[in-house]
CSV table of N, CA and C in Angstrom, one decimal:
chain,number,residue,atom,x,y,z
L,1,UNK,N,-66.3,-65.4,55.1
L,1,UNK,CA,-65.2,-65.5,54.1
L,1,UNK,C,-65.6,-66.7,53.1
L,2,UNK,N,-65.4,-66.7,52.1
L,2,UNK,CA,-65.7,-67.4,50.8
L,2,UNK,C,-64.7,-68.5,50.8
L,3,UNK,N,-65.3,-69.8,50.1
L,3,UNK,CA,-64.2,-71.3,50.0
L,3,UNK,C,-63.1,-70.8,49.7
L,4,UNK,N,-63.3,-69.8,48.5
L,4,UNK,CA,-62.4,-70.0,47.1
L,4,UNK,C,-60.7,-69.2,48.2
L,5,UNK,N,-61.6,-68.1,49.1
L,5,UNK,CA,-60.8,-67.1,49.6
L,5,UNK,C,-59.8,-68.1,50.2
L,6,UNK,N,-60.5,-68.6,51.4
L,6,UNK,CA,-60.1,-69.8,52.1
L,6,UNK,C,-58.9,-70.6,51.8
L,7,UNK,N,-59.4,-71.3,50.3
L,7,UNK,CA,-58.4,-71.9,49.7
L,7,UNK,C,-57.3,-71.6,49.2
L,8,UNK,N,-56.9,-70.4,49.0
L,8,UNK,CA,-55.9,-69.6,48.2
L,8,UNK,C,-55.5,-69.3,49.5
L,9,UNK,N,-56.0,-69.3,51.0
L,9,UNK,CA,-54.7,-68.9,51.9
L,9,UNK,C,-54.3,-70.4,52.3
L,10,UNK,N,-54.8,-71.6,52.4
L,10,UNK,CA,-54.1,-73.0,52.8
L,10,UNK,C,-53.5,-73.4,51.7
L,11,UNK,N,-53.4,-72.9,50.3
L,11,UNK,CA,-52.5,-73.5,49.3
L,11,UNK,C,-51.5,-72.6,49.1
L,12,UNK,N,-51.3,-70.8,49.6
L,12,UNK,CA,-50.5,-70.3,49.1
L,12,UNK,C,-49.3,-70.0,50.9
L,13,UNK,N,-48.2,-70.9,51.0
L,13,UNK,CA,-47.6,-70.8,51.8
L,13,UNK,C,-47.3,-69.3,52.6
L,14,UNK,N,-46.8,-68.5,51.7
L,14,UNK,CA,-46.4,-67.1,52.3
L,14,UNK,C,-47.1,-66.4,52.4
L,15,UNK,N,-48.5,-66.8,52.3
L,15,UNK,CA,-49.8,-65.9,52.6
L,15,UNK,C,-50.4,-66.4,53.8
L,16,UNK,N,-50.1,-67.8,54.0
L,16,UNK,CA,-50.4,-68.3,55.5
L,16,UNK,C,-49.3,-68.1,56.2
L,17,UNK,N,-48.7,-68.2,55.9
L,17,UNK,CA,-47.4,-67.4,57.3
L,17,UNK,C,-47.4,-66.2,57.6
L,18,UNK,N,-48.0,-65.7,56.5
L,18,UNK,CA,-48.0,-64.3,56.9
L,18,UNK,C,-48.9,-63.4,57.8
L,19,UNK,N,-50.4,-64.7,57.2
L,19,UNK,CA,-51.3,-64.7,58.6
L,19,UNK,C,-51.6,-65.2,60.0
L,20,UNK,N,-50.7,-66.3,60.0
L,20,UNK,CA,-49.7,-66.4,61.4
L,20,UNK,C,-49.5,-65.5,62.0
L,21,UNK,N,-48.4,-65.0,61.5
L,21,UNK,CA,-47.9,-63.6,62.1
L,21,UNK,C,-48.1,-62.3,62.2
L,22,UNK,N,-49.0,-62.3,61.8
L,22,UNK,CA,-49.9,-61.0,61.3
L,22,UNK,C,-51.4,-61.1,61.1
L,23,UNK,N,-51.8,-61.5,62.4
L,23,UNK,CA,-52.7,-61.9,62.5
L,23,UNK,C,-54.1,-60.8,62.4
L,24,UNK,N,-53.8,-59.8,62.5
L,24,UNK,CA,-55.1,-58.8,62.9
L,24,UNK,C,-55.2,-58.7,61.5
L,25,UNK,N,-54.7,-59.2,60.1
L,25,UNK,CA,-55.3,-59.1,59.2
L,25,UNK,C,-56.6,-59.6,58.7
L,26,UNK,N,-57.0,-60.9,59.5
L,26,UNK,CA,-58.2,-61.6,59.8
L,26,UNK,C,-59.3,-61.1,60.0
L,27,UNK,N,-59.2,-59.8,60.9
L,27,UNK,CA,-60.0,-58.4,61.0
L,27,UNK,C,-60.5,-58.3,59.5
L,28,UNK,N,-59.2,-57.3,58.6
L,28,UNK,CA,-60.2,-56.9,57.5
L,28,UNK,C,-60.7,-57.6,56.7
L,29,UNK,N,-60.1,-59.1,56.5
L,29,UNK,CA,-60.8,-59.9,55.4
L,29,UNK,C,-62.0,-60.8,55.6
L,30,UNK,N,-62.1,-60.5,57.4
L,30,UNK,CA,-63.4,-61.3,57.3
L,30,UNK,C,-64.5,-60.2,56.9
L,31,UNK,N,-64.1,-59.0,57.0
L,31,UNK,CA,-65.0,-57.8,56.4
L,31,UNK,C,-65.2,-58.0,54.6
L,32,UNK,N,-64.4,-58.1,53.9
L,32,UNK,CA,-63.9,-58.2,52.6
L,32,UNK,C,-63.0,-58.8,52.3
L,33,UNK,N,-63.8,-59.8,51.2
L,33,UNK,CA,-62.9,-61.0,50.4
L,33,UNK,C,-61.6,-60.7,49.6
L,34,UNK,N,-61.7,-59.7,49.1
L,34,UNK,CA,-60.7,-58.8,48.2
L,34,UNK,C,-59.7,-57.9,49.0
L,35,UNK,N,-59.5,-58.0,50.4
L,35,UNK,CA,-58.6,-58.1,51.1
L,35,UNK,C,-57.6,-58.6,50.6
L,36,UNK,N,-57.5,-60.1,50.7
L,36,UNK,CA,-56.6,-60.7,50.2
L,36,UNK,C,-55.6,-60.2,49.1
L,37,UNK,N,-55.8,-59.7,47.6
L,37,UNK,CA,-54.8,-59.0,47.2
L,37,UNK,C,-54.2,-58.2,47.7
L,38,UNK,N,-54.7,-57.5,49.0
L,38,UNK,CA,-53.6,-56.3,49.7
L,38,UNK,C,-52.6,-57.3,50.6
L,39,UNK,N,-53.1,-58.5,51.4
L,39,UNK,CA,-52.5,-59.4,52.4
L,39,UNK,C,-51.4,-60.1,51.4
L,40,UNK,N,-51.5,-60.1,50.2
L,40,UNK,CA,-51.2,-61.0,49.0
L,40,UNK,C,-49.8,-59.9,48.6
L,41,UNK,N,-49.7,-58.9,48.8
L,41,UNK,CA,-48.7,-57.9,48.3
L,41,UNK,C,-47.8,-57.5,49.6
L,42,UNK,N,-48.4,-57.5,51.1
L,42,UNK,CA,-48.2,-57.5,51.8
L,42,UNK,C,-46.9,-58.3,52.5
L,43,UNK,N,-47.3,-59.4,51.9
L,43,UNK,CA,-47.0,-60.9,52.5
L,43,UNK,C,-45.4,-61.0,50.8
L,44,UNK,N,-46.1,-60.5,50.0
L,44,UNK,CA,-44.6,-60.6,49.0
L,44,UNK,C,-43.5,-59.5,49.9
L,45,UNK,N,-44.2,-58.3,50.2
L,45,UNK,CA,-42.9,-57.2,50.6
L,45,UNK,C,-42.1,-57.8,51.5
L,46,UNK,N,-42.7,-58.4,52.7
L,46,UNK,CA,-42.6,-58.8,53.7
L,46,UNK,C,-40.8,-59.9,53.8
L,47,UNK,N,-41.8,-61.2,52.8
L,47,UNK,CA,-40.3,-61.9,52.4
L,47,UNK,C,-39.7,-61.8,51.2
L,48,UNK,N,-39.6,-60.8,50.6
L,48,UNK,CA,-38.8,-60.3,49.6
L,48,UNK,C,-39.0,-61.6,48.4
L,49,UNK,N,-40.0,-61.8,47.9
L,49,UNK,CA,-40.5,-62.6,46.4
L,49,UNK,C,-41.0,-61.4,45.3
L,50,UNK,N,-41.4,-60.2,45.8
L,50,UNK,CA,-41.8,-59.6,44.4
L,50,UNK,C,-40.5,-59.2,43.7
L,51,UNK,N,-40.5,-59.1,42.1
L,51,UNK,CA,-39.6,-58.9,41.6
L,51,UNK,C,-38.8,-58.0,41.3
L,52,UNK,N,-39.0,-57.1,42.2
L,52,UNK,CA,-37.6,-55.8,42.5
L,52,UNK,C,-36.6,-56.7,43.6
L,53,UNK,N,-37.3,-57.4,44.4
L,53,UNK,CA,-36.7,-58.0,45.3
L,53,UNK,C,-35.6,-58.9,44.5
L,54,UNK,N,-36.1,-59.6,43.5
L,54,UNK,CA,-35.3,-61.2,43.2
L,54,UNK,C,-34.3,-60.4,42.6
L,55,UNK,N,-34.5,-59.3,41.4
L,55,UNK,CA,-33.8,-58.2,40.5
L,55,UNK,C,-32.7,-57.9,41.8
L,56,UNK,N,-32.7,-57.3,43.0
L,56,UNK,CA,-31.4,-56.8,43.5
L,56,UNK,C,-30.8,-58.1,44.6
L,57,UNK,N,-31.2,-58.8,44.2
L,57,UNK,CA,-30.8,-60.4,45.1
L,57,UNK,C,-29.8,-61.0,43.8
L,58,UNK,N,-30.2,-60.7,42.8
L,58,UNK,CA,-29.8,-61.4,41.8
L,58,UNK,C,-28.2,-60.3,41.5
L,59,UNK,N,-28.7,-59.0,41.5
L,59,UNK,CA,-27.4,-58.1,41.3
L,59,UNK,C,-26.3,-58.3,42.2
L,60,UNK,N,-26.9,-58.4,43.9
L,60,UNK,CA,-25.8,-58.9,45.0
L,60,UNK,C,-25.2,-59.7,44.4
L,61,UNK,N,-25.5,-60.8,44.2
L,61,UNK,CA,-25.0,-62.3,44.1
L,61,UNK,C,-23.9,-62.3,43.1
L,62,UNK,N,-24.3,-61.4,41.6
L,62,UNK,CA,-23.6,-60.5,40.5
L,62,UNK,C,-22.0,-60.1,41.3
L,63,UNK,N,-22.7,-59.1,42.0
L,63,UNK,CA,-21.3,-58.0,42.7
L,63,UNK,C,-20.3,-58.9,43.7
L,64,UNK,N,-21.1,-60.0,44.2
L,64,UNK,CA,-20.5,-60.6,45.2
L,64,UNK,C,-19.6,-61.6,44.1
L,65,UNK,N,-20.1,-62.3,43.0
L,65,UNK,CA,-19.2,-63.0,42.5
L,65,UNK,C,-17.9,-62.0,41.5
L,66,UNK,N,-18.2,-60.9,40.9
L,66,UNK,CA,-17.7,-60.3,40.6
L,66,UNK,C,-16.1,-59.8,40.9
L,67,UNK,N,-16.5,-59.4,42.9
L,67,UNK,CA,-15.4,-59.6,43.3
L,67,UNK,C,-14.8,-60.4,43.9
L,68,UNK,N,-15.3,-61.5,44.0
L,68,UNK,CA,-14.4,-63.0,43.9
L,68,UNK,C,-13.7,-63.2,43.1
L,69,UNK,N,-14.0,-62.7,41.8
L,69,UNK,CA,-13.5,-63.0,40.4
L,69,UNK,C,-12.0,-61.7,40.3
L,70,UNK,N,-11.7,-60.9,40.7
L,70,UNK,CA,-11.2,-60.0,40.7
L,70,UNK,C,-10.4,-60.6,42.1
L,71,UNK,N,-10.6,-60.5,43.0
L,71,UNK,CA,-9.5,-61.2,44.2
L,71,UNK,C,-8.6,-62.5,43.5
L,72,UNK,N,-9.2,-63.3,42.6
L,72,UNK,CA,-8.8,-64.5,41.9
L,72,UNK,C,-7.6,-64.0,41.2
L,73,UNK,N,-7.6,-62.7,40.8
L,73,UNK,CA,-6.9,-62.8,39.5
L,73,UNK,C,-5.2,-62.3,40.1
């Protein structure tokens, strides 16, 4: 495995937790460095950071104050 690879899993938190816990991914990236972008997409689905995710976290939060605002009235 390459420094650079290395380094981008001890600086990027949710990509080392993700290898924590998901450990047999270690398998294919010690095969291939460029693993990582799949572990890297993997590790977003996983705890909901890609941006479809934040998009309907953000609509909830919308609909939830919505009908607060409507019980208020």
């Amino acid at each position: 495995m390459k420094k650079e690879t290395i380094d981008k899993i001890q600086n990027t938190p949710y990509i080392k937790q993700f290898l924590i816990e998901e450990s047999h991914h270690f398998k294919y990236l010690f095969r291939d460095d460029n693993y990582l972008k799949t572990i890297e997409q993997l590790a977003k689905e996983k705890y909901h950071l890609r941006l479809e995710d934040k998009i309907e976290s953000m609509k909830d939060n919308l609909t939830l104050i919505n009908t607060f605002i409507r019980f208020m009235k």
